[in-house]
Coordinates of C-alpha atoms in Angstrom, one line a residue:
Chain A
M1 CA -77.2 41.7 107.1
R2 CA -79.4 40.7 110.1
T3 CA -76.8 38.3 111.5
T4 CA -74.0 40.9 111.5
S5 CA -76.2 43.5 113.1
T6 CA -77.3 41.0 115.8
R7 CA -73.7 40.1 116.4
I8 CA -72.8 43.8 116.9
F9 CA -75.8 44.8 118.9
T10 CA -75.9 41.9 121.4
P11 CA -72.7 43.0 123.2
I12 CA -73.8 46.7 123.1
F13 CA -77.1 45.8 124.5
A14 CA -75.5 43.7 127.2
L15 CA -73.1 46.5 128.1
W16 CA -76.0 48.9 128.3
T17 CA -78.0 46.6 130.6
L18 CA -74.9 46.1 132.7
S19 CA -74.2 49.8 133.1
F20 CA -77.8 50.2 134.2
A21 CA -77.4 47.5 136.7
L22 CA -74.2 49.0 138.0
L23 CA -75.9 52.4 138.2
L24 CA -78.6 50.9 140.3
F25 CA -76.1 49.1 142.5
A26 CA -74.2 52.3 143.0
A27 CA -77.3 54.2 143.8
A28 CA -78.2 51.7 146.4
Q29 CA -74.8 51.9 147.9
A30 CA -74.9 55.6 147.8
F31 CA -77.7 55.8 150.3
S32 CA -75.3 55.5 153.1
G33 CA -72.2 57.3 154.1
D34 CA -70.3 60.3 152.8
I35 CA -72.4 60.9 149.8
D36 CA -75.1 62.2 152.1
M37 CA -73.5 65.6 152.1
F38 CA -74.9 66.2 148.6
K39 CA -78.5 65.9 149.8
G40 CA -80.6 68.8 148.6
E41 CA -77.9 70.3 146.4
K42 CA -78.4 71.1 142.8
G43 CA -76.3 72.5 140.1
I44 CA -73.4 71.9 137.7
I45 CA -69.7 71.2 138.4
R46 CA -67.4 71.6 135.4
I47 CA -64.0 69.8 135.6
S48 CA -61.2 69.7 133.1
G49 CA -57.4 69.2 132.9
G50 CA -55.1 66.3 133.9
T51 CA -55.8 63.1 132.2
A52 CA -54.4 60.9 135.0
H53 CA -57.2 62.1 137.2
I54 CA -60.1 61.2 134.9
P55 CA -60.9 57.6 136.1
V56 CA -61.1 58.8 139.7
M57 CA -63.1 61.9 138.8
K58 CA -65.5 59.8 136.7
E59 CA -66.2 57.4 139.5
A60 CA -66.7 60.1 142.1
A61 CA -69.0 62.0 139.7
R62 CA -71.0 58.9 138.9
R63 CA -71.6 58.2 142.5
I64 CA -72.6 61.7 143.3
M65 CA -74.9 62.0 140.3
A66 CA -76.5 58.6 141.1
A67 CA -77.2 59.8 144.7
N68 CA -78.5 63.1 143.5
P69 CA -79.8 63.5 140.0
D70 CA -80.1 67.3 140.4
I71 CA -76.3 67.5 140.3
N72 CA -74.6 67.5 136.9
I73 CA -70.8 67.0 136.7
T74 CA -68.9 67.3 133.4
I75 CA -65.3 66.0 133.1
A76 CA -63.0 66.9 130.3
G77 CA -59.3 66.1 129.7
G78 CA -56.8 68.4 128.0
G79 CA -53.8 68.0 130.3
S80 CA -52.6 69.8 133.4
G81 CA -51.8 73.0 131.5
V82 CA -55.3 73.2 130.3
G83 CA -56.8 72.5 133.7
I84 CA -54.8 75.3 135.3
K85 CA -55.5 77.7 132.5
Q86 CA -59.2 77.0 132.3
V87 CA -59.9 77.2 136.0
G88 CA -57.8 80.3 136.2
E89 CA -59.9 81.9 133.5
G90 CA -63.1 80.8 135.1
L91 CA -64.1 78.4 132.3
V92 CA -64.4 75.5 134.7
D93 CA -64.9 75.1 138.4
I94 CA -62.1 72.6 139.0
G95 CA -58.9 72.4 137.0
N96 CA -56.9 69.2 137.6
S97 CA -53.2 69.0 137.3
G98 CA -50.7 66.2 137.7
R99 CA -48.1 68.7 138.7
K100 CA -48.0 71.4 141.4
A101 CA -49.0 74.7 139.8
T102 CA -46.1 77.1 139.6
P103 CA -45.8 80.0 142.0
E104 CA -46.5 82.4 139.0
E105 CA -49.7 80.4 138.1
I106 CA -50.9 80.5 141.7
A107 CA -50.2 84.2 141.9
R108 CA -51.7 85.1 138.5
Y109 CA -54.9 83.2 139.0
G110 CA -55.3 83.1 142.7
L111 CA -55.3 79.3 142.7
K112 CA -56.1 77.1 145.7
L113 CA -54.5 73.7 145.5
F114 CA -56.0 70.4 146.8
Q115 CA -53.8 67.3 146.6
W116 CA -56.0 64.3 147.1
A117 CA -53.6 61.5 145.9
L118 CA -50.0 60.6 145.4
D119 CA -49.1 59.0 142.0
G120 CA -46.0 57.8 140.2
V121 CA -45.0 58.1 136.6
T122 CA -43.5 54.9 135.2
P123 CA -41.9 54.0 131.9
V124 CA -44.0 51.3 130.1
V125 CA -43.4 48.9 127.2
N126 CA -45.5 46.4 125.3
P127 CA -46.1 43.2 127.4
A128 CA -44.5 41.2 124.5
N129 CA -41.2 43.0 125.0
P130 CA -38.7 40.8 126.9
V131 CA -37.1 43.8 128.5
K132 CA -38.7 44.1 132.0
Q133 CA -36.3 46.4 133.8
I134 CA -34.0 49.2 133.0
S135 CA -31.4 51.4 134.6
G136 CA -32.0 55.2 134.9
D137 CA -29.0 55.8 132.7
N138 CA -30.3 53.5 129.9
L139 CA -33.8 55.1 130.2
R140 CA -32.3 58.5 129.6
K141 CA -30.2 57.2 126.7
I142 CA -33.2 55.7 125.1
F143 CA -35.5 58.8 125.4
S144 CA -32.7 61.2 124.4
G145 CA -32.1 59.1 121.3
T146 CA -28.7 57.7 122.0
I147 CA -29.8 54.1 122.3
T148 CA -32.1 53.2 119.3
N149 CA -32.2 49.4 119.3
W150 CA -33.6 47.1 122.0
K151 CA -30.7 44.7 121.6
E152 CA -28.4 47.3 123.1
I153 CA -30.1 46.8 126.5
G154 CA -30.7 43.0 126.2
G155 CA -33.8 43.0 124.1
I156 CA -34.6 41.8 120.6
D157 CA -32.9 43.2 117.5
Q158 CA -35.5 45.8 116.8
R159 CA -35.8 49.6 116.6
I160 CA -37.1 51.5 119.6
N161 CA -40.2 53.6 119.0
L162 CA -40.4 56.5 121.4
Y163 CA -43.7 57.9 122.7
T164 CA -44.0 61.1 124.7
R165 CA -46.7 63.5 125.7
D166 CA -47.8 67.0 124.6
E167 CA -46.8 70.4 126.0
A168 CA -49.7 70.6 128.5
S169 CA -49.0 67.3 130.1
G170 CA -48.1 67.2 133.8
T171 CA -47.1 63.6 133.4
R172 CA -44.5 64.7 130.9
E173 CA -43.2 67.4 133.2
V174 CA -42.7 65.0 136.0
F175 CA -41.1 62.4 133.8
F176 CA -38.8 65.0 132.2
G177 CA -37.8 66.4 135.6
K178 CA -37.4 63.3 137.7
A179 CA -36.8 60.4 135.3
M180 CA -34.9 62.2 132.5
K181 CA -33.3 64.6 135.0
K182 CA -34.1 67.4 132.5
Q183 CA -32.3 65.7 129.6
K184 CA -34.0 66.5 126.3
I185 CA -36.4 64.0 124.9
A186 CA -35.5 63.2 121.2
P187 CA -37.5 65.2 118.7
S188 CA -38.2 61.9 116.8
A189 CA -40.6 60.8 119.6
N190 CA -44.2 60.4 118.7
V191 CA -46.5 62.6 120.7
V192 CA -49.8 61.5 122.2
V193 CA -52.4 63.5 124.0
S194 CA -53.4 61.6 127.1
N195 CA -52.5 58.9 129.5
G196 CA -55.1 56.7 127.9
A197 CA -53.8 57.4 124.4
M198 CA -50.3 56.6 125.6
K199 CA -51.5 53.2 126.9
T200 CA -53.2 52.5 123.6
A201 CA -50.2 53.4 121.6
V202 CA -47.7 51.3 123.6
A203 CA -50.1 48.4 123.8
A204 CA -50.3 48.4 120.0
D205 CA -46.6 48.8 119.4
P206 CA -44.3 45.8 120.3
Y207 CA -41.2 48.0 119.9
G208 CA -42.6 51.1 121.7
I209 CA -41.7 52.7 125.0
G210 CA -43.6 55.5 126.7
Y211 CA -44.6 56.6 130.2
V212 CA -47.9 56.7 132.1
S213 CA -49.3 57.5 135.5
V214 CA -49.0 54.4 137.7
G215 CA -52.7 54.4 138.3
H216 CA -53.2 53.8 134.6
V217 CA -51.0 50.7 134.4
D218 CA -52.9 47.5 133.6
K219 CA -52.1 44.3 131.8
T220 CA -52.1 45.9 128.3
V221 CA -48.7 47.5 129.1
H222 CA -45.8 46.5 131.3
A223 CA -44.3 49.0 133.8
L224 CA -40.6 48.7 133.8
V225 CA -38.6 48.2 137.0
L226 CA -36.4 51.3 137.2
D227 CA -33.0 50.9 138.8
G228 CA -34.2 47.8 140.6
V229 CA -37.2 49.5 142.1
A230 CA -40.7 48.5 140.9
P231 CA -43.2 51.4 140.6
T232 CA -45.5 49.9 143.2
I233 CA -47.7 51.8 145.6
E234 CA -45.5 50.6 148.5
N235 CA -42.3 52.0 146.8
I236 CA -43.9 55.3 145.9
K237 CA -45.2 55.8 149.4
N238 CA -41.9 55.1 151.1
G239 CA -40.0 57.3 148.6
K240 CA -37.9 54.4 147.1
Y241 CA -39.4 55.0 143.7
P242 CA -38.3 58.5 142.8
V243 CA -40.6 59.5 139.9
S244 CA -43.6 60.5 141.9
R245 CA -46.0 63.4 142.1
G246 CA -49.2 64.6 143.7
L247 CA -52.5 64.7 141.9
F248 CA -54.1 68.1 142.4
S249 CA -57.5 69.7 141.9
N250 CA -57.2 73.4 141.7
T251 CA -59.8 76.1 142.1
K252 CA -59.8 79.8 141.6
H253 CA -59.9 81.4 145.1
T254 CA -61.3 79.4 148.0
P255 CA -64.0 77.1 146.7
T256 CA -67.6 77.5 147.8
G257 CA -70.9 75.6 147.5
L258 CA -71.1 72.5 145.4
T259 CA -67.4 72.8 144.2
K260 CA -66.3 72.8 147.9
K261 CA -68.5 69.8 148.6
F262 CA -67.0 67.9 145.7
L263 CA -63.5 68.5 146.9
D264 CA -64.5 67.7 150.5
Y265 CA -65.9 64.4 149.2
M266 CA -62.5 63.6 147.6
F267 CA -61.0 63.6 151.1
T268 CA -63.7 61.6 152.8
P269 CA -63.0 57.9 153.5
E270 CA -65.3 57.0 150.5
G271 CA -63.5 59.5 148.2
Q272 CA -60.1 58.2 149.3
K273 CA -61.3 54.7 148.7
I274 CA -62.1 55.5 145.1
V275 CA -58.6 56.9 144.8
A276 CA -57.1 53.7 146.1
E277 CA -59.3 51.5 144.0
H278 CA -57.9 53.2 140.9
G279 CA -54.3 52.5 141.7
F280 CA -53.4 55.8 143.2
I281 CA -52.2 56.4 146.8
P282 CA -54.6 58.1 149.1
V283 CA -53.4 61.1 151.1
K284 CA -55.4 60.3 154.2
Chain B
M1 CA -96.6 92.3 96.3
K2 CA -94.8 89.6 94.4
A3 CA -92.0 92.0 93.7
L4 CA -91.6 92.7 97.4
T5 CA -91.4 89.0 98.3
E6 CA -88.8 88.5 95.6
K7 CA -86.8 91.5 96.8
S8 CA -86.8 90.3 100.4
V9 CA -85.7 86.8 99.3
V10 CA -82.8 88.4 97.3
A11 CA -81.9 90.5 100.3
V12 CA -81.9 87.5 102.6
F13 CA -79.7 85.5 100.3
R14 CA -77.3 88.4 99.7
G15 CA -77.2 88.9 103.4
S16 CA -76.1 85.4 104.1
A17 CA -73.6 85.5 101.3
F18 CA -72.0 88.6 102.8
L19 CA -72.1 87.1 106.3
S20 CA -70.2 84.0 105.3
A21 CA -67.7 85.9 103.2
G22 CA -67.4 88.4 106.1
A23 CA -66.7 85.5 108.5
A24 CA -63.7 84.4 106.4
A25 CA -62.4 88.0 106.4
L26 CA -62.9 88.4 110.1
I27 CA -61.0 85.2 110.9
L28 CA -58.1 86.6 108.8
G29 CA -58.3 89.8 110.7
F30 CA -58.4 88.0 114.1
L31 CA -55.3 86.0 113.1
L32 CA -53.5 89.1 112.0
V33 CA -54.3 91.1 115.1
F34 CA -53.2 88.3 117.5
G35 CA -50.1 87.7 115.4
L36 CA -49.3 91.4 115.4
P37 CA -46.5 91.3 118.0
L38 CA -44.7 88.8 115.8
F39 CA -45.0 90.9 112.7
R40 CA -43.7 94.0 114.5
E41 CA -40.5 92.5 115.5
G42 CA -40.0 90.7 112.2
R43 CA -40.0 87.4 114.1
I44 CA -42.6 85.8 111.8
F45 CA -39.9 85.1 109.2
S46 CA -37.6 83.4 111.6
L47 CA -40.6 81.5 113.0
V48 CA -41.6 79.9 109.7
T49 CA -38.0 79.0 108.8
T50 CA -36.7 77.4 112.0
M51 CA -37.2 74.3 114.1
W52 CA -39.4 73.6 117.1
A53 CA -37.4 73.2 120.3
P54 CA -39.3 74.9 123.1
A55 CA -36.8 73.6 125.7
E56 CA -34.1 75.7 124.0
G57 CA -36.4 78.7 123.5
R58 CA -37.0 78.1 119.8
Y59 CA -40.5 78.1 118.5
G60 CA -40.2 77.7 114.8
I61 CA -42.9 75.9 112.9
L62 CA -41.0 74.8 109.8
P63 CA -41.4 71.1 110.7
M64 CA -45.2 71.6 110.9
L65 CA -45.3 73.3 107.5
A66 CA -43.4 70.4 106.0
G67 CA -45.7 68.0 107.8
T68 CA -48.9 69.6 106.5
A69 CA -47.4 69.8 103.0
A70 CA -46.4 66.2 102.9
I71 CA -49.5 64.7 104.5
A72 CA -52.1 66.8 102.6
S73 CA -50.4 66.5 99.2
L74 CA -49.8 62.8 99.5
G75 CA -53.4 62.3 100.7
V76 CA -54.9 64.2 97.8
V77 CA -52.6 62.6 95.2
L78 CA -53.6 59.2 96.5
S79 CA -57.3 60.0 96.4
I80 CA -57.4 61.4 92.9
P81 CA -57.1 58.0 91.1
L82 CA -59.4 56.4 93.6
S83 CA -62.1 59.0 93.1
F84 CA -61.6 59.0 89.4
G85 CA -62.1 55.2 89.2
A86 CA -65.1 55.4 91.5
A87 CA -66.7 58.2 89.6
A88 CA -66.1 56.4 86.3
L89 CA -67.7 53.3 87.7
I90 CA -70.7 55.1 89.0
S91 CA -71.5 57.2 86.0
V92 CA -70.1 55.2 83.0
F93 CA -69.2 51.6 83.6
A94 CA -71.6 50.2 86.2
P95 CA -75.2 49.1 85.2
R96 CA -77.7 51.8 86.1
R97 CA -78.9 50.2 89.3
W98 CA -75.4 49.5 90.7
G99 CA -74.4 53.0 89.8
R100 CA -77.2 54.4 91.8
F101 CA -76.3 52.1 94.7
F102 CA -72.7 53.1 94.7
R103 CA -73.6 56.8 94.5
A104 CA -75.8 56.4 97.6
V105 CA -73.0 54.6 99.4
F106 CA -70.5 57.4 98.6
L107 CA -72.9 60.1 99.6
M108 CA -73.3 58.4 102.9
A109 CA -69.6 58.0 103.3
T110 CA -69.1 61.8 103.0
G111 CA -70.9 62.1 106.4
I112 CA -68.8 59.6 108.4
P113 CA -67.2 61.4 111.3
T114 CA -63.4 61.8 111.1
V115 CA -62.9 60.1 114.4
I116 CA -64.2 56.8 113.1
Y117 CA -61.5 56.9 110.4
G118 CA -59.0 57.7 113.1
F119 CA -59.9 54.7 115.1
V120 CA -59.8 52.4 112.1
G121 CA -56.4 53.9 111.3
I122 CA -55.0 53.4 114.8
F123 CA -56.1 49.8 115.3
L124 CA -55.9 48.5 111.7
L125 CA -53.8 50.6 109.4
A126 CA -50.9 51.7 111.7
P127 CA -50.0 48.2 112.9
F128 CA -50.2 47.0 109.3
V129 CA -48.0 49.8 108.0
R130 CA -45.5 49.1 110.8
E131 CA -45.2 45.4 110.1
F132 CA -45.5 45.6 106.3
F133 CA -42.7 48.1 105.9
D134 CA -40.9 47.0 109.0
A135 CA -40.0 50.5 110.0
G136 CA -41.0 53.0 112.6
S137 CA -44.1 52.8 114.7
G138 CA -46.8 52.8 112.0
L139 CA -47.8 56.3 113.1
C140 CA -46.4 58.2 110.2
V141 CA -46.9 60.4 107.1
L142 CA -48.1 57.4 105.0
S143 CA -50.7 56.2 107.5
A144 CA -52.1 59.7 107.9
A145 CA -52.1 60.3 104.2
L146 CA -53.7 56.9 103.4
M147 CA -56.5 57.5 105.8
L148 CA -56.9 61.1 104.6
A149 CA -57.3 59.7 101.1
V150 CA -60.1 57.5 102.3
L151 CA -61.6 60.5 104.0
V152 CA -61.7 62.8 101.0
T153 CA -62.4 60.3 98.3
P154 CA -66.2 60.2 98.7
T155 CA -66.4 64.0 98.5
M156 CA -64.2 64.1 95.5
T157 CA -66.0 61.2 93.8
I158 CA -69.4 63.0 94.2
F159 CA -67.9 66.1 92.5
F160 CA -66.5 64.0 89.7
V161 CA -69.8 62.2 89.2
H162 CA -71.7 65.5 89.0
G163 CA -69.2 66.6 86.3
F164 CA -69.5 63.3 84.3
D165 CA -73.3 63.3 84.5
R166 CA -73.5 66.8 82.9
T167 CA -72.5 65.4 79.5
P168 CA -75.4 66.0 77.1
R169 CA -77.1 62.7 76.2
S170 CA -76.9 63.5 72.5
Y171 CA -73.1 63.4 72.7
L172 CA -73.1 60.0 74.3
Q173 CA -75.6 58.7 71.7
A174 CA -73.3 60.0 69.0
V175 CA -70.4 57.9 70.4
D176 CA -72.7 54.9 70.5
A177 CA -73.7 55.6 66.9
L178 CA -70.1 55.7 65.8
G179 CA -69.4 52.4 67.5
G180 CA -67.3 53.8 70.3
N181 CA -67.0 51.9 73.5
D182 CA -67.4 53.1 77.1
V183 CA -63.7 53.8 77.6
Q184 CA -63.6 56.0 74.5
K185 CA -66.7 57.7 75.7
L186 CA -65.1 58.5 79.0
L187 CA -61.8 59.7 77.7
Y188 CA -62.8 61.7 74.7
V189 CA -66.3 63.0 75.4
I190 CA -67.1 63.0 79.1
L191 CA -63.7 64.0 80.6
P192 CA -63.0 67.1 78.4
G193 CA -66.4 68.5 79.5
A194 CA -65.9 67.7 83.2
W195 CA -62.6 69.5 84.0
R196 CA -64.3 72.2 86.0
H197 CA -65.9 69.7 88.3
I198 CA -62.8 67.7 88.5
I199 CA -60.7 70.7 89.6
G200 CA -63.5 71.8 91.9
G201 CA -63.5 68.4 93.6
I202 CA -59.7 68.5 94.0
T203 CA -59.9 72.0 95.4
L204 CA -62.4 71.0 98.0
A205 CA -60.5 67.8 98.9
A206 CA -57.2 69.7 99.2
G207 CA -58.8 72.2 101.6
R208 CA -60.2 69.4 103.7
A209 CA -56.9 67.6 103.7
Q210 CA -55.0 70.6 104.9
G211 CA -57.6 71.5 107.5
D212 CA -58.1 68.1 108.9
T213 CA -56.9 67.9 112.5
L214 CA -58.0 64.7 114.1
L215 CA -56.7 62.1 111.6
A216 CA -53.2 63.7 111.6
L217 CA -53.2 64.0 115.3
M218 CA -54.2 60.4 115.7
L219 CA -52.1 58.8 113.0
S220 CA -49.1 60.9 112.0
G221 CA -47.1 60.4 115.2
N222 CA -46.8 64.2 115.9
A223 CA -43.0 64.3 116.1
A224 CA -42.0 67.9 115.6
R225 CA -39.4 67.5 112.9
I226 CA -39.2 67.5 109.2
P227 CA -40.1 64.0 107.9
G228 CA -37.4 62.5 105.6
E229 CA -39.6 59.8 104.2
P230 CA -43.3 58.7 104.3
L231 CA -42.6 56.2 107.1
E232 CA -41.4 58.8 109.5
S233 CA -43.5 60.5 112.2
A234 CA -44.5 64.1 111.4
R235 CA -46.7 66.9 112.8
T236 CA -49.2 69.0 110.8
L237 CA -50.0 72.6 111.5
T238 CA -53.5 71.7 112.7
A239 CA -52.2 69.0 115.0
H240 CA -49.6 71.4 116.4
I241 CA -52.4 73.9 117.2
A242 CA -54.3 71.2 119.0
L243 CA -51.2 70.0 120.9
V244 CA -50.0 73.5 121.9
F245 CA -53.3 75.2 122.5
A246 CA -53.2 73.8 125.9
A247 CA -50.0 75.5 126.9
D248 CA -49.8 78.7 128.9
H249 CA -51.7 81.7 127.4
E250 CA -48.9 84.2 127.6
S251 CA -46.2 81.9 126.4
P252 CA -44.3 82.1 123.1
E253 CA -45.6 78.6 122.3
F254 CA -49.1 80.0 122.3
L255 CA -48.1 82.9 120.0
S256 CA -46.6 80.5 117.6
I257 CA -50.0 78.9 117.0
F258 CA -51.3 82.1 115.5
V259 CA -48.5 81.8 112.9
C260 CA -49.7 78.3 112.3
G261 CA -53.2 79.6 111.7
L262 CA -52.0 82.3 109.3
M263 CA -49.9 79.7 107.4
L264 CA -52.9 77.4 107.1
Y265 CA -55.0 80.3 105.8
L266 CA -52.2 81.1 103.3
F267 CA -51.9 77.5 102.3
S268 CA -55.5 77.1 101.5
T269 CA -55.8 80.4 99.7
L270 CA -52.8 79.5 97.6
T271 CA -54.3 76.1 96.7
V272 CA -57.6 77.7 95.6
V273 CA -55.8 80.3 93.6
V274 CA -53.6 77.8 91.8
L275 CA -56.4 75.4 91.1
R276 CA -58.7 78.2 89.8
R277 CA -55.9 79.2 87.4
L278 CA -55.7 75.6 86.1
E279 CA -59.5 75.6 85.6
A280 CA -59.7 79.1 83.9
P281 CA -59.0 77.9 80.3
F282 CA -62.0 75.6 80.4
R283 CA -64.4 78.1 81.8
R284 CA -65.5 79.8 78.6
Q285 CA -65.1 76.7 76.4
H286 CA -67.8 74.6 78.1
R287 CA -70.5 76.9 79.2

């Protein structure tokens, strides 16, 4: 009993210590630069919505809270639809979306939009899958359910398991509009609820194919080269890679106080550096 | 003085009973009021009999009804023999000390959060199901039902054990005196007296299986179509509510989740009524 618990607790303890060390490091770093604008502030910022945004939001929040413990920032997911709805109804201060809010949404809620990054949406497969690139046509055939075996596009003789996102997903809307060209995604597709869950699902399924925000791609999944264009930051920036979108933070009416400072921070060199560090494309 | 205390205690208990019963009634009312627009136009009937294809303007929840029915029933059916065996072990077959140990373990297991089961399911069960049956993605009716069975088994077992333990000691001694063994004891003496608890346990487990959201959401794959076999992806009513809740407030998608809520309410009421019926003949017999 003792040995197993030691085995489990040692890494947890190590992680704990490490996170403390990181926190201290961040605090030390924070004493200079753009974070100074939060001096003397106190209060809560509630954020929800787009799941692509979460890593950047978390890092920004961590730095701000480390520099000023009187500020409390909460970050929830839910998807772009949730972000827009919740900020519109005053449930949160900032609602993130991975798509531009529609004119109706902007009018109904009096939204103000802040785009602080450019992002791409890329089809991903399991790293074990020998298929490394795909044509737009074949991608649409796969997701609409016409092609159901990997061997038809030069892979192994195995079924294709589709993964898509829920109704509220901005990532799904962008993929549906720009990669699928509004062609219907097969109803047999499995549905997952966040960019993170998509990555987990495809990383665990050798026959799976899904799509995630480019900022979320790491070595657990392989981003497919689409029509000969890799979804790199370079290609998204110069427009060669077509499935791209802005990452937005929305507020109800013009932001004030702490919320305004948070959004301002996202556009400072430090904020934009966080954006770049997480694989997204800064707007400044 | 004493009478007054007693009276107030009774009043408090009665109050809380009314309050919890009232909450159930209020929820039904809330669902009805919000679903009202659907009743008025008679759309509720078409909603529960058609498919889900929001891109084509169709918001039917038939696939989700099928999903909930398949996953919940399979989960409960799988957990009945498990719970029965576990309960028999705890209260009949195992030596006293082991019985007590297992009972404690099961009691503790009833409190494990669903999300833990979900993670175990995603990382261990789903890949296993995928490779073992060599079909689909492993996120399917079977995976969700298996994990659901594991989730409800402890609760069901505890109910069964309570039923088994109510057998009067003198009956058991009579079996021993007649030279009967443990199996005969269980089948002919303990079981007939424990029906009410067995059905009670199944009722509770069925309710929990229908109402569970997270396991289905994480393990069933959530494809909005009627599953043809246990290895296909399916979506439950609860998972559907969780997935669509996020959509626009004014949209027909959003309205459809009230129908889902109503159907869930109906489902669980129906389950309770049917199981109570089954139990009725035993009610007087074994007071």
